Short mmCIF file of C-alpha atoms in Angstrom, two decimals:
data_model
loop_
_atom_site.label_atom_id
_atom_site.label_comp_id
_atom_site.label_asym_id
_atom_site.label_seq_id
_atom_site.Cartn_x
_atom_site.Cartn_y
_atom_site.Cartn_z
CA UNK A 1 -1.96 -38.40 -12.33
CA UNK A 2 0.39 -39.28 -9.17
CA UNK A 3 0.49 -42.73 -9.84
CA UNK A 4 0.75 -42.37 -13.56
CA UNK A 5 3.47 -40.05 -13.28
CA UNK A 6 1.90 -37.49 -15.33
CA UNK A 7 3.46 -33.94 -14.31
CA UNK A 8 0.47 -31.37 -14.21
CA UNK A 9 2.61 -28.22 -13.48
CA UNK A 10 3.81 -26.10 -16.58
CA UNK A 11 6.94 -23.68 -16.17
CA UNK A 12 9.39 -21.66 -17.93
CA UNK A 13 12.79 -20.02 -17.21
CA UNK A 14 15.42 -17.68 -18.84
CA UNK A 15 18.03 -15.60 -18.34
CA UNK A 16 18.13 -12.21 -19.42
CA UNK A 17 20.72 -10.32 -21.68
CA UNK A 18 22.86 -8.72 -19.28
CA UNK A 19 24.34 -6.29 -21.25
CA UNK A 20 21.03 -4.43 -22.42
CA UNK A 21 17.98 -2.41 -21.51
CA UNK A 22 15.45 -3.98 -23.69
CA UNK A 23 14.80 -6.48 -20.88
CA UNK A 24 12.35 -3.55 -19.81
CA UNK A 25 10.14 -3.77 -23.17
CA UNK A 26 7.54 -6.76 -23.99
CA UNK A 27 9.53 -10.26 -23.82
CA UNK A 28 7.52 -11.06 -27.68
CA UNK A 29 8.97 -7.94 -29.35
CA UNK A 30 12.67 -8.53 -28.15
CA UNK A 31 12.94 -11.88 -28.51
CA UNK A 32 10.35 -12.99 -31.16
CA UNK A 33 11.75 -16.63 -31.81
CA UNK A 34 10.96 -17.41 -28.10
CA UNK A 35 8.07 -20.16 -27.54
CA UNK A 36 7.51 -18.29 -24.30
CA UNK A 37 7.35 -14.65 -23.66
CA UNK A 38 9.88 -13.95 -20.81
CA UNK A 39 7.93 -10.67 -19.64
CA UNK A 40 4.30 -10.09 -19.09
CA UNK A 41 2.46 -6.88 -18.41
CA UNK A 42 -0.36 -6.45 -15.39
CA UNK A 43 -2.78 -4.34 -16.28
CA UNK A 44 -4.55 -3.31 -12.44
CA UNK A 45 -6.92 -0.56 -11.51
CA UNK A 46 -6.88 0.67 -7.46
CA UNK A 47 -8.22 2.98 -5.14
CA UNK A 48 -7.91 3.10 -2.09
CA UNK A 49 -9.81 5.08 1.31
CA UNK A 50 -8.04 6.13 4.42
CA UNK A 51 -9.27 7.79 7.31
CA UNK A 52 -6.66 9.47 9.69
CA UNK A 53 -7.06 10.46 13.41
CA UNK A 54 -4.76 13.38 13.52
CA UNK A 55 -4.88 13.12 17.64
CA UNK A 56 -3.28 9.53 17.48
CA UNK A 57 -1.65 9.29 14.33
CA UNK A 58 -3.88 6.21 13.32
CA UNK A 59 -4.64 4.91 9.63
CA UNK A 60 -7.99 2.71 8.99
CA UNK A 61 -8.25 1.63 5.82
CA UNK A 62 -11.60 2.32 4.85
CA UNK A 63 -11.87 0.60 1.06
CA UNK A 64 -9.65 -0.76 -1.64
CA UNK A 65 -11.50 -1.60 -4.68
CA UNK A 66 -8.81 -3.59 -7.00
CA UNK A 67 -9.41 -5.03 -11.05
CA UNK A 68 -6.46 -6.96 -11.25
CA UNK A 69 -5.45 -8.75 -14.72
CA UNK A 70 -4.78 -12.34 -14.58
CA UNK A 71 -4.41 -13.07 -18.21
CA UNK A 72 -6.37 -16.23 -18.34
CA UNK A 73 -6.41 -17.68 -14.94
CA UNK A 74 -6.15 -21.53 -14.17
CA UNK A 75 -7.39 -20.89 -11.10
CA UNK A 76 -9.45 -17.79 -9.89
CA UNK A 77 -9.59 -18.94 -6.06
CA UNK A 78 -5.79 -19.38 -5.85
CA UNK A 79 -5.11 -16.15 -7.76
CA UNK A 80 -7.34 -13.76 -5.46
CA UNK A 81 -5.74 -15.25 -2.19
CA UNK A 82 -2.16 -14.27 -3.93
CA UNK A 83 -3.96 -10.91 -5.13
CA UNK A 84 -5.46 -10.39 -1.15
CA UNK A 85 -2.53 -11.56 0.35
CA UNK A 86 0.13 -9.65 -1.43
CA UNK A 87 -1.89 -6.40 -0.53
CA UNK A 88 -2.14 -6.70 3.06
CA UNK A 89 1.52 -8.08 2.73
CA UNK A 90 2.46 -4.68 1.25
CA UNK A 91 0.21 -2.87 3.65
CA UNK A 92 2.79 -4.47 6.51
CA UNK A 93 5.75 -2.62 4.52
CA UNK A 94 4.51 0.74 3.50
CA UNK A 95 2.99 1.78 6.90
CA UNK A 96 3.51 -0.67 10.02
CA UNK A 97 7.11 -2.44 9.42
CA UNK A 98 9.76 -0.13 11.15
CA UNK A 99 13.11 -1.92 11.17
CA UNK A 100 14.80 -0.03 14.30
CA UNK A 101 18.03 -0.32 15.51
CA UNK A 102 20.04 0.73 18.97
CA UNK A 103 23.36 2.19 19.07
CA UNK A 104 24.85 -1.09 19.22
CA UNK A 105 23.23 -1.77 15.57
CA UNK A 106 21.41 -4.67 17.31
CA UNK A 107 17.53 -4.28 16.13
CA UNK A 108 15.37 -3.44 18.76
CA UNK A 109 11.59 -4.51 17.84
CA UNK A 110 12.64 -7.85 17.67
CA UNK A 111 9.12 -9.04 18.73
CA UNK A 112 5.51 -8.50 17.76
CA UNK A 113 4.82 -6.06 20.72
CA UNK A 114 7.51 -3.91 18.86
CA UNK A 115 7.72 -4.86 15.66
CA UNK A 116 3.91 -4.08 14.07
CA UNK A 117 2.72 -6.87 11.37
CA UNK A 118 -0.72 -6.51 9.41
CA UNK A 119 -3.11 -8.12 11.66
CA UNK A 120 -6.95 -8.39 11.36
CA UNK A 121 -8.02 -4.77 11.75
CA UNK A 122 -5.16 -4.03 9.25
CA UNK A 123 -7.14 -5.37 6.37
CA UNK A 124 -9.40 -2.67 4.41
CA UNK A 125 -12.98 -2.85 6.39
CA UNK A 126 -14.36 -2.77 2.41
CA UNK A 127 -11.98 -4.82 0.31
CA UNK A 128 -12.97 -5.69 -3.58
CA UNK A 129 -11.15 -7.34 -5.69
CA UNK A 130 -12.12 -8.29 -9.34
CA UNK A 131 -10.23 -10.89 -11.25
CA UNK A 132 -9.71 -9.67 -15.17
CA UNK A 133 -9.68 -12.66 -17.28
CA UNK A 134 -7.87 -10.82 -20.60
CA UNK A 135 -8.27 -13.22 -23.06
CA UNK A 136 -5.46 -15.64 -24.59
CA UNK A 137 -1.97 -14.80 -24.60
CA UNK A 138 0.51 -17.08 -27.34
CA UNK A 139 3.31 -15.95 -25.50
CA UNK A 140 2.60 -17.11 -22.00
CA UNK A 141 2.00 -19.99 -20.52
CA UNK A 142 -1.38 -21.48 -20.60
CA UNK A 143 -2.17 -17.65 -20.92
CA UNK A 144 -1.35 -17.01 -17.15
CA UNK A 145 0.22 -13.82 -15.48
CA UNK A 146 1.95 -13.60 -12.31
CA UNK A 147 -0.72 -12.22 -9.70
CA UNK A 148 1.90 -13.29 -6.32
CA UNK A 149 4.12 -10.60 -6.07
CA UNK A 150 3.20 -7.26 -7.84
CA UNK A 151 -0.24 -6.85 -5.68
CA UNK A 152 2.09 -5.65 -3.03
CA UNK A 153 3.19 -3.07 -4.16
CA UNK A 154 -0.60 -2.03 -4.73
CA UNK A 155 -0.49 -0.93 -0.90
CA UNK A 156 1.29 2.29 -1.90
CA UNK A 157 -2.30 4.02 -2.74
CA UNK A 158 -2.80 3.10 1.09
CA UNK A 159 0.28 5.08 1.60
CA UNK A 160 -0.62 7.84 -1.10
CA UNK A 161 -3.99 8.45 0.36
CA UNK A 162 -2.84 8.54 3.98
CA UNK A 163 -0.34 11.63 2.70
CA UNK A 164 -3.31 13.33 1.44
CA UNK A 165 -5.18 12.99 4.23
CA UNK A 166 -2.13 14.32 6.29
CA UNK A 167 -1.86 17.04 4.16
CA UNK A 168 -5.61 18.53 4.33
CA UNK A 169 -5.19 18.16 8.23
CA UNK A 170 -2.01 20.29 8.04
CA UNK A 171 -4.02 22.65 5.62
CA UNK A 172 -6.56 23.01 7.74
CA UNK A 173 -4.18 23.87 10.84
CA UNK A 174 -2.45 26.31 9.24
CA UNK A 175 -6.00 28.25 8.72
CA UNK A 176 -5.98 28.41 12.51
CA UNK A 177 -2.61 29.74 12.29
CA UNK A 178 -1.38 26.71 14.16
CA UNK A 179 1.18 25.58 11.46
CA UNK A 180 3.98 27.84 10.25
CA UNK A 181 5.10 26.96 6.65
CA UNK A 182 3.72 25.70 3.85
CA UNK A 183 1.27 22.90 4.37
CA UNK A 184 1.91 20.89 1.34
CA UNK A 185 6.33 20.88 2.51
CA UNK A 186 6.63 17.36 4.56
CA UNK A 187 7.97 13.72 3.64
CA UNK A 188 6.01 11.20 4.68
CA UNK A 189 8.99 8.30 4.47
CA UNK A 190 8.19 4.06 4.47
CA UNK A 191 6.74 3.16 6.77
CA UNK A 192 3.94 5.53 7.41
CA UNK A 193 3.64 4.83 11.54
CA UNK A 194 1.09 6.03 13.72
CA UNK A 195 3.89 8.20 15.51
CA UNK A 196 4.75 9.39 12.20
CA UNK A 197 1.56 10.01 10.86
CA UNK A 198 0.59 12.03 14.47
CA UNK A 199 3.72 14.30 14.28
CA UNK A 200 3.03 15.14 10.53
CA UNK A 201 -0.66 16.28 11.23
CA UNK A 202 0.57 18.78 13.85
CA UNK A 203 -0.76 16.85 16.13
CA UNK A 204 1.42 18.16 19.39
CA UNK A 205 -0.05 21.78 18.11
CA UNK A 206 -2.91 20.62 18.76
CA UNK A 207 -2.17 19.36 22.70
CA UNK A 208 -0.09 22.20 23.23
CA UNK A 209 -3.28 24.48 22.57
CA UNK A 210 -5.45 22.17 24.82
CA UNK A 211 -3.46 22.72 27.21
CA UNK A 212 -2.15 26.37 27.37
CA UNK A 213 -5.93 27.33 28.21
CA UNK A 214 -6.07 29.62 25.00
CA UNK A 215 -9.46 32.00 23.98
CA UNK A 216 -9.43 29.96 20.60
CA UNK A 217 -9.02 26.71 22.28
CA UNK A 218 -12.81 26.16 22.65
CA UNK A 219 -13.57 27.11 19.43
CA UNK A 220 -10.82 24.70 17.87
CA UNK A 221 -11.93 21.57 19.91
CA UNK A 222 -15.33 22.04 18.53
CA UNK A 223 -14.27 22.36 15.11
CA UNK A 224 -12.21 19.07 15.72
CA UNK A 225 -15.16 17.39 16.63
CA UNK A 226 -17.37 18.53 13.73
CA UNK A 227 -14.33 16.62 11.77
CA UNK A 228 -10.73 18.24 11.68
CA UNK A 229 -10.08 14.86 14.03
CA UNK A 230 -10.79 12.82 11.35
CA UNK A 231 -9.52 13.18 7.94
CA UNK A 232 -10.70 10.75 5.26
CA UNK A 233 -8.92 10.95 1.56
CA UNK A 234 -9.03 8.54 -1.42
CA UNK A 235 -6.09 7.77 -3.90
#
């Protein structure tokens, strides 16, 4: 094909009308004289299992189990690299990449010992994902669907899950009558950092109480070992 100079990629490209809305809706319903529909649709099923220590503030990522639509995919190894990829890419953005700044407005983690990117033990310890070949699609080309970009924002069940695991720990703290409030009144902002995570599950209550040499103390440790240290919740 080189040497013949046959081109074996296929694109497409357009502009969208500036002035309207109906960008938002299917590409073959608004403009129905197009060759090529300018807007496809992803259909993907997640879940995703976290398990938080609420002594450190640290997020393992148990499972994600993802069905991801391709359309009709040219080629199934290249797509689930982009779908894996993206995933763990988003994983880096919804809980480890802090952009921090000093009062200078210069950004201090400027380095990977400061600046956290998904590494190895970032990636779920159980990770699935199912390519869905939906059939053949007129409007797009060879029948494909974009599978590079939208997986990452997938890694916001990570981030879903890891609130509901802080809020059951919170729950559960408050029974002690270690958290004053209403357990279920926090924002858990992006990213979703281990210091983060820690301060949200109470987790200085819980030092403060080691500490002090209370009665209940005792009692409380060995509840945290029979599993208030770890709390695992699936989105």
């Amino acid at each position: 094909a080189h040497y013949r100079n046959v081109n074996l990629a296929a694109n497409s490209y357009f502009v969208p009308e500036s002035n309207s809305t109906r960008y938002l809706n299917y590409g073959a319903a608004v403009y129905p004289n197009s060759h090529v529909s300018q807007f496809s649709s992803n259909r993907i099923r997640l879940v995703s299992q976290v398990e938080v220590n609420v002594l450190t503030g640290e997020t393992i990522i148990l499972r994600a189990d993802i069905v991801y639509d391709c359309g009709q995919s040219m080629n199934p190894a290249v797509d689930l690299g982009q779908i894996e990829g993206a995933f763990v890419q988003g994983l880096g953005f919804f809980m480890l990449e802090e952009y921090s700044f000093n009062s200078d407005g210069l950004m201090v983690a400027d380095g990977t010992w400061t600046y956290k990117i998904p590494t190895i033990d970032t990636i779920p310890r159980e990770f699935n994902v199912e390519i869905l070949n939906s059939g053949h699609h007129q409007k797009r080309v060879l029948s494909s669907k974009a599978c590079g970009e939208p997986p990452l924002f997938l890694a916001a069940s990570v981030h879903c899950a890891t609130r509901a695991a802080i809020k059951d720990a919170r729950k559960q703290l408050k029974s002690w009558g270690g958290l004053e409030g209403a357990e279920s009144t926090f924002q858990l902002d992006v990213p979703a950092t281990m210091p983060v995570v820690k301060e949200l599950c109470g987790s200085s209550k819980y030092r403060k109480d080691f500490k002090s040499g209370k009665g209940s103390v005792e009692k409380r440790v060995q509840r945290t070992k029979q599993g208030s240290q770890v709390q695992r919740h699936t989105e």
